[in-house]
mmCIF file of C-alpha atoms in Angstrom:
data_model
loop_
_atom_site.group_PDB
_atom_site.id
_atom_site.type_symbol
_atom_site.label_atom_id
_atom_site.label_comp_id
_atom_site.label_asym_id
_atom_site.label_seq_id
_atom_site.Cartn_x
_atom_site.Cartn_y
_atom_site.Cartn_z
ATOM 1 C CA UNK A 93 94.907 84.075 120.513
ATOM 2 C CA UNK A 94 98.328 85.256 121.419
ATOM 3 C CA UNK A 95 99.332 88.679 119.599
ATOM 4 C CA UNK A 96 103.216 88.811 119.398
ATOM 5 C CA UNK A 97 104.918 91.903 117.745
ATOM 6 C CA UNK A 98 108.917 90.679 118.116
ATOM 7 C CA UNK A 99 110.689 87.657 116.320
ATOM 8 C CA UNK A 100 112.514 86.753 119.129
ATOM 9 C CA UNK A 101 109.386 85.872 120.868
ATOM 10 C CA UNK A 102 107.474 84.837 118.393
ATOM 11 C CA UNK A 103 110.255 81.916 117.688
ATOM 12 C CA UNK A 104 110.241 80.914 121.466
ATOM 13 C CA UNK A 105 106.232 80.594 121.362
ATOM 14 C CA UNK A 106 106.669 78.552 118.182
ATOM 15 C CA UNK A 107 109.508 76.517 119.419
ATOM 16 C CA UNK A 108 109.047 72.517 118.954
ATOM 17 C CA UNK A 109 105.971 72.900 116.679
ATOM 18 C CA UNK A 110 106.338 70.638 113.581
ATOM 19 C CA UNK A 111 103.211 71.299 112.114
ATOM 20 C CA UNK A 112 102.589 75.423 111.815
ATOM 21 C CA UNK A 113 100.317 76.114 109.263
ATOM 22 C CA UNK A 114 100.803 80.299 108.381
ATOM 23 C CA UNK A 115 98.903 82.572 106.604
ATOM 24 C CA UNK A 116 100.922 85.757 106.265
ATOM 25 C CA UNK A 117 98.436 88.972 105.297
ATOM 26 C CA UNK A 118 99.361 92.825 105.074
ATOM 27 C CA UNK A 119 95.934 93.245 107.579
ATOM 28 C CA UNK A 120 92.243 94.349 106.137
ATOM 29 C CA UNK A 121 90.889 90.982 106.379
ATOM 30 C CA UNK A 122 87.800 89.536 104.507
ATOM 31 C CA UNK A 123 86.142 86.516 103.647
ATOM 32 C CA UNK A 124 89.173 85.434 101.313
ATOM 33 C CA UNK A 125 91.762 85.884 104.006
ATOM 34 C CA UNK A 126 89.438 83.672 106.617
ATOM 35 C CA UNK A 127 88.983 81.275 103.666
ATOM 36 C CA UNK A 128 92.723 80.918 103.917
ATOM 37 C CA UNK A 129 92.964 80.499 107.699
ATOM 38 C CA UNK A 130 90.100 77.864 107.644
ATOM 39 C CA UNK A 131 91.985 75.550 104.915
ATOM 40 C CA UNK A 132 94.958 75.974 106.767
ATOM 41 C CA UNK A 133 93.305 74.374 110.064
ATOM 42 C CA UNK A 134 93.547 71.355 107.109
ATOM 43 C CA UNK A 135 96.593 71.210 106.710
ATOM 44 C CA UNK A 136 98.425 72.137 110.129
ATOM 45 C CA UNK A 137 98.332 72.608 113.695
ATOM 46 C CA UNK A 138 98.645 75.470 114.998
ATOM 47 C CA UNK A 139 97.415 77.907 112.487
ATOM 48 C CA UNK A 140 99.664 81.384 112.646
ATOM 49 C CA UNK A 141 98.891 84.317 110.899
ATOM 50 C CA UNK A 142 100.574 87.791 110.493
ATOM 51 C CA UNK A 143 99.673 91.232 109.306
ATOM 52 C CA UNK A 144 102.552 93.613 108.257
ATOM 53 C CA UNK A 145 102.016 96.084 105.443
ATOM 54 C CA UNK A 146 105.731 96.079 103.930
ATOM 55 C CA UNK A 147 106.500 99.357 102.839
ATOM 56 C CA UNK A 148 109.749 97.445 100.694
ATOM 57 C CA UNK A 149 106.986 96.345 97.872
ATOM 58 C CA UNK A 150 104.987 99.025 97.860
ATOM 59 C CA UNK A 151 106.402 101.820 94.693
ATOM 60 C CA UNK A 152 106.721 105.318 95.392
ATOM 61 C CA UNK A 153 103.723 106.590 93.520
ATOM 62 C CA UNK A 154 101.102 103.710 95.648
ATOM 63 C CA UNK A 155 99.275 103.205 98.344
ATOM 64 C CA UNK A 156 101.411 102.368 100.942
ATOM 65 C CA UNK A 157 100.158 105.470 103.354
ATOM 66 C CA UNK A 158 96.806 105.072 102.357
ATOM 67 C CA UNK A 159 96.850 101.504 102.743
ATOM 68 C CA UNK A 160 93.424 99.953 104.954
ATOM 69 C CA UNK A 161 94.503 99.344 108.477
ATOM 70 C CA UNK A 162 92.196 97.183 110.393
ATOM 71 C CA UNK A 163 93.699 96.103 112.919
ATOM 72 C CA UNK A 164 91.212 95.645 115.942
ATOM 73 C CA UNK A 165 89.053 94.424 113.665
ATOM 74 C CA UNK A 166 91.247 92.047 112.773
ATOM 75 C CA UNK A 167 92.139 90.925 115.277
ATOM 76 C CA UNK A 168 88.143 89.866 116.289
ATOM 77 C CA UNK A 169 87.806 87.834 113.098
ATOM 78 C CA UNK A 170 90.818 85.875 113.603
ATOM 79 C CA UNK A 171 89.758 85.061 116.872
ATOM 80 C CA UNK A 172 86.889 83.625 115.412
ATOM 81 C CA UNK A 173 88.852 81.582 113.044
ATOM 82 C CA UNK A 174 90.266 79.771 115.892
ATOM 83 C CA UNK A 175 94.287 81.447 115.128
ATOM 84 C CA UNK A 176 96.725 80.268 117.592
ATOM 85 C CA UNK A 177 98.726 83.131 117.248
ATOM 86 C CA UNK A 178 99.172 86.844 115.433
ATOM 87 C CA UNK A 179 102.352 87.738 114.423
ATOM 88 C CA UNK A 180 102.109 91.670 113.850
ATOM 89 C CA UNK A 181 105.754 93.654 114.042
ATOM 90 C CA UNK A 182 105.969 96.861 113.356
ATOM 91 C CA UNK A 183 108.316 98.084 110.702
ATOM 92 C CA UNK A 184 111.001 97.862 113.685
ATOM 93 C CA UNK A 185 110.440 94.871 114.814
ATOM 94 C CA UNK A 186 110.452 93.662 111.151
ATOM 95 C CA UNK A 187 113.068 95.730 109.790
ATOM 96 C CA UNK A 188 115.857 97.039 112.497
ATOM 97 C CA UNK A 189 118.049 97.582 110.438
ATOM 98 C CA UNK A 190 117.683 98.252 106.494
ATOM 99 C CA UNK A 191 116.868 95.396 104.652
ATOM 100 C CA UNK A 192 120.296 95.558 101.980
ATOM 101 C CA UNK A 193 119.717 91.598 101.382
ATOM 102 C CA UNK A 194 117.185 91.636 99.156
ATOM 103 C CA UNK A 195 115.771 88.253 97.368
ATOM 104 C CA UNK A 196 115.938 89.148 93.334
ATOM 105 C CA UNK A 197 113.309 87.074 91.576
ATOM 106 C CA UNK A 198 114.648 85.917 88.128
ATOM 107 C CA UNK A 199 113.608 88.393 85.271
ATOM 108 C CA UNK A 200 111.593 86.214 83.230
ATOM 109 C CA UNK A 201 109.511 85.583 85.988
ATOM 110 C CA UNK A 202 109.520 88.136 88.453
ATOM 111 C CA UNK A 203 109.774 91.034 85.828
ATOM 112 C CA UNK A 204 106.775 90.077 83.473
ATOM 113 C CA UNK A 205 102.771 91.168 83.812
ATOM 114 C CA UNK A 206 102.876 92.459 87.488
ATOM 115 C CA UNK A 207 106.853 93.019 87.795
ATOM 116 C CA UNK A 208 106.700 94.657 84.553
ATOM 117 C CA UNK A 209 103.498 97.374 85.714
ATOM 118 C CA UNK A 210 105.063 97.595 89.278
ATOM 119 C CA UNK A 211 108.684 97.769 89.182
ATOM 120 C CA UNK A 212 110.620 96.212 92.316
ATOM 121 C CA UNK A 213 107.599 94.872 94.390
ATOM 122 C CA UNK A 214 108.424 90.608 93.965
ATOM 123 C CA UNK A 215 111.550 91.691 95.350
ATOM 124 C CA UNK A 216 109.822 93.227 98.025
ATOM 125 C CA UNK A 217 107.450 90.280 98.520
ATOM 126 C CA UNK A 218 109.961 87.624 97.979
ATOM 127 C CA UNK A 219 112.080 89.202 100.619
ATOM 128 C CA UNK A 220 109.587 89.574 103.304
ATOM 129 C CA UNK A 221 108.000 86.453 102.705
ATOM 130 C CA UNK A 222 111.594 84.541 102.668
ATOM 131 C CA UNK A 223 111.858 86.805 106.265
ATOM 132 C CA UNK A 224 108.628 85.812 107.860
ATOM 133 C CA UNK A 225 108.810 81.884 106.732
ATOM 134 C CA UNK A 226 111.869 81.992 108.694
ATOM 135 C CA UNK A 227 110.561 83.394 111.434
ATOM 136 C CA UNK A 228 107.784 80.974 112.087
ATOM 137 C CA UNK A 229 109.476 78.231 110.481
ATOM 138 C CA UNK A 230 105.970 76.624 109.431
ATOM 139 C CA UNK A 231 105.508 73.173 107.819
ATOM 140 C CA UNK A 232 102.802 74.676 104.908
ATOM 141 C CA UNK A 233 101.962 77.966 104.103
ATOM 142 C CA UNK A 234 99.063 79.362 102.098
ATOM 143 C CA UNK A 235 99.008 81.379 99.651
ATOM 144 C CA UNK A 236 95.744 82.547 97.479
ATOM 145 C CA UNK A 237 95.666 81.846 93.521
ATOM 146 C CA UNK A 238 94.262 85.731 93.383
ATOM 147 C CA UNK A 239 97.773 86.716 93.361
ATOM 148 C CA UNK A 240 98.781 83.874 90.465
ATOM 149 C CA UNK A 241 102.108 85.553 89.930
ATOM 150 C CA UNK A 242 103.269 86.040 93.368
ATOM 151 C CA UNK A 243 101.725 82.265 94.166
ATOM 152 C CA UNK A 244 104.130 81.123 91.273
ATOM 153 C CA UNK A 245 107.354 83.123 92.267
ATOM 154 C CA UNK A 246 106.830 82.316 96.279
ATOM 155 C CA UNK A 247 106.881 78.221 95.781
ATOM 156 C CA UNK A 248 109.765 78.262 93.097
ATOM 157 C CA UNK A 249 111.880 80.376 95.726
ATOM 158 C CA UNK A 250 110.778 78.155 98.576
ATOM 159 C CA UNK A 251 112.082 75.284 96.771
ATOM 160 C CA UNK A 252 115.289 76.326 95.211
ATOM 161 C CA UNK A 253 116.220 77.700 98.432
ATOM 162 C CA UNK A 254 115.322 74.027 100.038
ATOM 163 C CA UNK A 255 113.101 75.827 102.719
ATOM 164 C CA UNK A 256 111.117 72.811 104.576
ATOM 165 C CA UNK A 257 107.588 74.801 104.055
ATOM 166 C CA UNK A 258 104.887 73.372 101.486
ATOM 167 C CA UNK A 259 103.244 76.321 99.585
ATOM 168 C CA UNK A 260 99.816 75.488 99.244
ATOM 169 C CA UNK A 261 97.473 77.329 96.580
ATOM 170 C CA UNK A 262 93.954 78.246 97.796
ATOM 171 C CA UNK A 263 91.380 78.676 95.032
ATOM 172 C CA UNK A 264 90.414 82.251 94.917
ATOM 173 C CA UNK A 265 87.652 83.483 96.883
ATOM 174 C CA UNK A 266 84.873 85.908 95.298
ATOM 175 C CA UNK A 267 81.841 87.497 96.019
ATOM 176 C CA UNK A 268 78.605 86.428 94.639
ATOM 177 C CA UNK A 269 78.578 88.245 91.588
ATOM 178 C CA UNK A 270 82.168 86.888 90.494
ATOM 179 C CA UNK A 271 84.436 89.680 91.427
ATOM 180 C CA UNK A 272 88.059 88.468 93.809
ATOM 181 C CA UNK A 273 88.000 90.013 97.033
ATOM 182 C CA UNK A 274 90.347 91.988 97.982
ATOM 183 C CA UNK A 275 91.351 94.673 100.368
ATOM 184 C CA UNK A 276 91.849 97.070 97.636
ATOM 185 C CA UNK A 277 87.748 96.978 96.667
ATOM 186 C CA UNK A 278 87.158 99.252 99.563
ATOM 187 C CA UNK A 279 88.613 102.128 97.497
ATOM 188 C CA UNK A 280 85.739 101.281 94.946
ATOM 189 C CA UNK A 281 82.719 103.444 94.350
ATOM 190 C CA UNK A 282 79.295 101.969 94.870
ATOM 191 C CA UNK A 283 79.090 102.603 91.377
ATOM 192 C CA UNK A 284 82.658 101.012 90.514
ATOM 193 C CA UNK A 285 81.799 98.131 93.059
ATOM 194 C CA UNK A 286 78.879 98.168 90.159
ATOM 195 C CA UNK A 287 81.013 97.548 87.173
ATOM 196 C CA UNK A 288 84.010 95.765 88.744
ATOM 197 C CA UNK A 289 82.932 92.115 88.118
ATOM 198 C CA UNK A 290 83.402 93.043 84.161
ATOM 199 C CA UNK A 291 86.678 92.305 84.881
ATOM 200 C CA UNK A 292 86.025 88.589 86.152
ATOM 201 C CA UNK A 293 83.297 88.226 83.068
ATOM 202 C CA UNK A 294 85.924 89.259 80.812
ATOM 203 C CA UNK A 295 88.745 86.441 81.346
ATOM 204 C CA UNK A 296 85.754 84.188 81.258
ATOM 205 C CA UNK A 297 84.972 85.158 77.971
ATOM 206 C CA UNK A 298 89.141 84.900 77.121
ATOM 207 C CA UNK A 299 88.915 81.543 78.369
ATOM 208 C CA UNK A 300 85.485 80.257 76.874
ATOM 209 C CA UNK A 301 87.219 81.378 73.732
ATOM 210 C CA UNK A 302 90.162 79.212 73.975
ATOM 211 C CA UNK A 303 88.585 76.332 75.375
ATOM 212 C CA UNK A 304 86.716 76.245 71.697
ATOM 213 C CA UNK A 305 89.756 76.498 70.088
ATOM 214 C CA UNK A 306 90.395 80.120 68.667
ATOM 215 C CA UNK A 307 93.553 79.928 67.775
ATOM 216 C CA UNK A 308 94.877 83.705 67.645
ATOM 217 C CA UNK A 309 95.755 84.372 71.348
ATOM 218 C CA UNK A 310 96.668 87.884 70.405
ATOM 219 C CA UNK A 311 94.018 88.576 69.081
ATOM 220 C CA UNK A 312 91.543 87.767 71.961
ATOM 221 C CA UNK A 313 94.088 89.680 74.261
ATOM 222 C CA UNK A 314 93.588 92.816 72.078
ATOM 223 C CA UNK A 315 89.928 92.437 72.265
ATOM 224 C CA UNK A 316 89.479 91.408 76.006
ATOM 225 C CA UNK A 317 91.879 94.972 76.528
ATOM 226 C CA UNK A 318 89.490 96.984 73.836
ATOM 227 C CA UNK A 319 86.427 95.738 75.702
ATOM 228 C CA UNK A 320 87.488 96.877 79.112
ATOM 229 C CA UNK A 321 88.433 100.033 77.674
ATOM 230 C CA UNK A 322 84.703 100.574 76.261
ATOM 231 C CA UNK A 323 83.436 99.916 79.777
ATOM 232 C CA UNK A 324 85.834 103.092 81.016
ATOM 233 C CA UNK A 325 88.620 100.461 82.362
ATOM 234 C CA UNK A 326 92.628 101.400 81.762
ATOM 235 C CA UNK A 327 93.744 97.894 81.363
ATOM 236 C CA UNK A 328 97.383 96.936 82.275
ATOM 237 C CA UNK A 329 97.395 93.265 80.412
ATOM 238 C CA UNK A 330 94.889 90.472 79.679
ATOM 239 C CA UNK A 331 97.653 88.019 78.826
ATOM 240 C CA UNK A 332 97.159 84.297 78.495
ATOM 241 C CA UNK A 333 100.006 81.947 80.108
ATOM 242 C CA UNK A 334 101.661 79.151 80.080
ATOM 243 C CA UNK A 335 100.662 77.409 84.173
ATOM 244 C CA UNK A 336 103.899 75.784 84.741
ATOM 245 C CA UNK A 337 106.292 78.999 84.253
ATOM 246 C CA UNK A 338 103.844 82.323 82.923
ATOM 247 C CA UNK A 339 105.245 82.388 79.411
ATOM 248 C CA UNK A 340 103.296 82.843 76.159
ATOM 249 C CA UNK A 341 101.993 79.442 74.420
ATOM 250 C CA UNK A 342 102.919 78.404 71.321
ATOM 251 C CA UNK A 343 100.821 77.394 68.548
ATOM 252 C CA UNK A 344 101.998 74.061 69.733
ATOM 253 C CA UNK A 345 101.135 74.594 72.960
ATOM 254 C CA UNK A 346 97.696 76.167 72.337
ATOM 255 C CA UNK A 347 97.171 72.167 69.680
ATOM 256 C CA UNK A 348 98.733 70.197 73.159
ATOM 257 C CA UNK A 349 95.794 71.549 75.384
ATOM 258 C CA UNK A 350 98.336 72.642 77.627
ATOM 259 C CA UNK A 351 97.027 74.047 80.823
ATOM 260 C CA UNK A 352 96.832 77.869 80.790
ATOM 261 C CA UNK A 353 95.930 80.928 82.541
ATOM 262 C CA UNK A 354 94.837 84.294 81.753
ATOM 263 C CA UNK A 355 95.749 87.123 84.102
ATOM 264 C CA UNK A 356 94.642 90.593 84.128
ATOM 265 C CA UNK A 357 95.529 94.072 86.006
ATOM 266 C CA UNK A 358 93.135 97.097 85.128
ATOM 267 C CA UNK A 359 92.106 99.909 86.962
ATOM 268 C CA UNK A 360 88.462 101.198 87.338
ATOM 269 C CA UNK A 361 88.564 105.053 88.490
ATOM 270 C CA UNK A 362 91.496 105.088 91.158
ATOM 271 C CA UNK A 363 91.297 101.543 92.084
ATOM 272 C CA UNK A 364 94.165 98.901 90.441
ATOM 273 C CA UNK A 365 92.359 95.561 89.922
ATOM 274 C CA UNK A 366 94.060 92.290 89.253
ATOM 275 C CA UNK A 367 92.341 88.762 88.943
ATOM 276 C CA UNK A 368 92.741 85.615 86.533
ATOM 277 C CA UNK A 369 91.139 82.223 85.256
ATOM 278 C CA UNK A 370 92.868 79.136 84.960
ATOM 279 C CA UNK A 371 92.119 77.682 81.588
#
């Protein structure tokens, strides 16, 4: 595996490929990640992956500092995974200059659930990710359906800007007992690692619930949000969504059967959780 730290080189190495499959991570990887680099070896040849933790979409109160770095570690598991190359730039390489172009998401997308809790950080993600796609130029690019929102906001800029990369959705990858992975459970308590898949257990509830057809959405948002707080969560949202654009059903919508999601973001001691069930 080639590790490359500078765009310039990274585009020479890539030069002529018309098949790049890339995985783009901020580092920390775990089972989900590799689950991501393994259906990527589906879909493309050669498989690239980078880590950069982008300070732009991190808020000034989070963890950007405390962030888990990895990186040798890493670097051994993608290895493993059979990844052609690592792009990893540091904030230099990434950034020489300050980033003043900045990719705005539009507000009733980018600044509901997530954007709404965490002001500024799909502007951060758009922009990087708009950055690194056209750095390695790939023909698909995966992205996990953990991060629903950011799944939703990265293939409606890809295609309104025309960019010639396929944004492919992996399912989201969880441990045994139900809860997403994700580099942020290392911040858990064994005790909080304990409770955590409450979260998971609640949207199934949420969506068992609509699936039988209760018809007050509110309602079971309320109550999903009042049970998490019994457990000692401080929920964000349990909101249920409209798939195609992340809006609130109708009454109509909810008689249609039209598909549906429910996302949630809570946090369990320090530790900000997100997850969601598609409906």
């Amino acid at each position: 595996m080639k590790i490359i730290t500078t765009i310039e080189e990274l585009r020479s190495q890539l030069r002529g490929q018309l098949r790049t499959a890339f995985v783009a991570t901020m580092g920390n990887l775990h089972d989900g990640h590799l689950s991501l680099m393994k259906l990527a070896q589906k879909h493309g040849d050669p498989v690239v992956a980078s880590i950069f933790v982008n300070r732009i979409q991190f808020g000034p109160n989070e963890d950007f500092d405390q962030y888990p770095r990895t990186f040798r570690a890493d670097v051994e598991k993608l290895e493993k995974e059979g990844v052609y190359v690592l792009f990893a730039p540091t904030e230099k390489d990434m950034y020489p200059e300050p980033q003043e172009f900045r990719v705005q998401p539009p507000e009733n997308l980018g600044d509901i659930l997530e954007g709404r809790f965490r002001p500024g950080f799909f502007n951060g993600v758009t922009t990087v990710v708009l950055k690194l796609l056209s750095c390695v130029s790939p023909k698909v690019a995966i992205f996990g359906k953990k991060d629903y929102q950011q799944l939703m906001i990265v293939r409606n800029m890809c295609r309104q800007f025309a960019l010639p990369t396929e944004i492919i959705a992996a399912e989201t990858f969880r441990a045994e007992d139900g809860l997403a992975l994700s580099s942020r459970n290392a911040y858990l308590s064994p005790a909080e690692r304990g409770g955590a898949p409450f979260l998971y257990r609640t949207l199934q509830h949420v969506a068992d619930q609509v699936r039988d057809g209760y018809p007050d959405i509110f309602k079971l948002e309320k109550h999903a949000m009042d049970k998490l707080s019994k457990q000692g969560w401080l929920p964000d949202y349990v909101s249920i969504r409209k798939r195609i654009n992340l809006q609130p059903p109708t009454a109509g919508d909810i008689a249609e059967n039209t598909p549906l999601v429910v996302l949630a973001a809570a946090r369990l001691g320090t530790t900000r959780l997100i997850d969601n069930l598609e409906i």
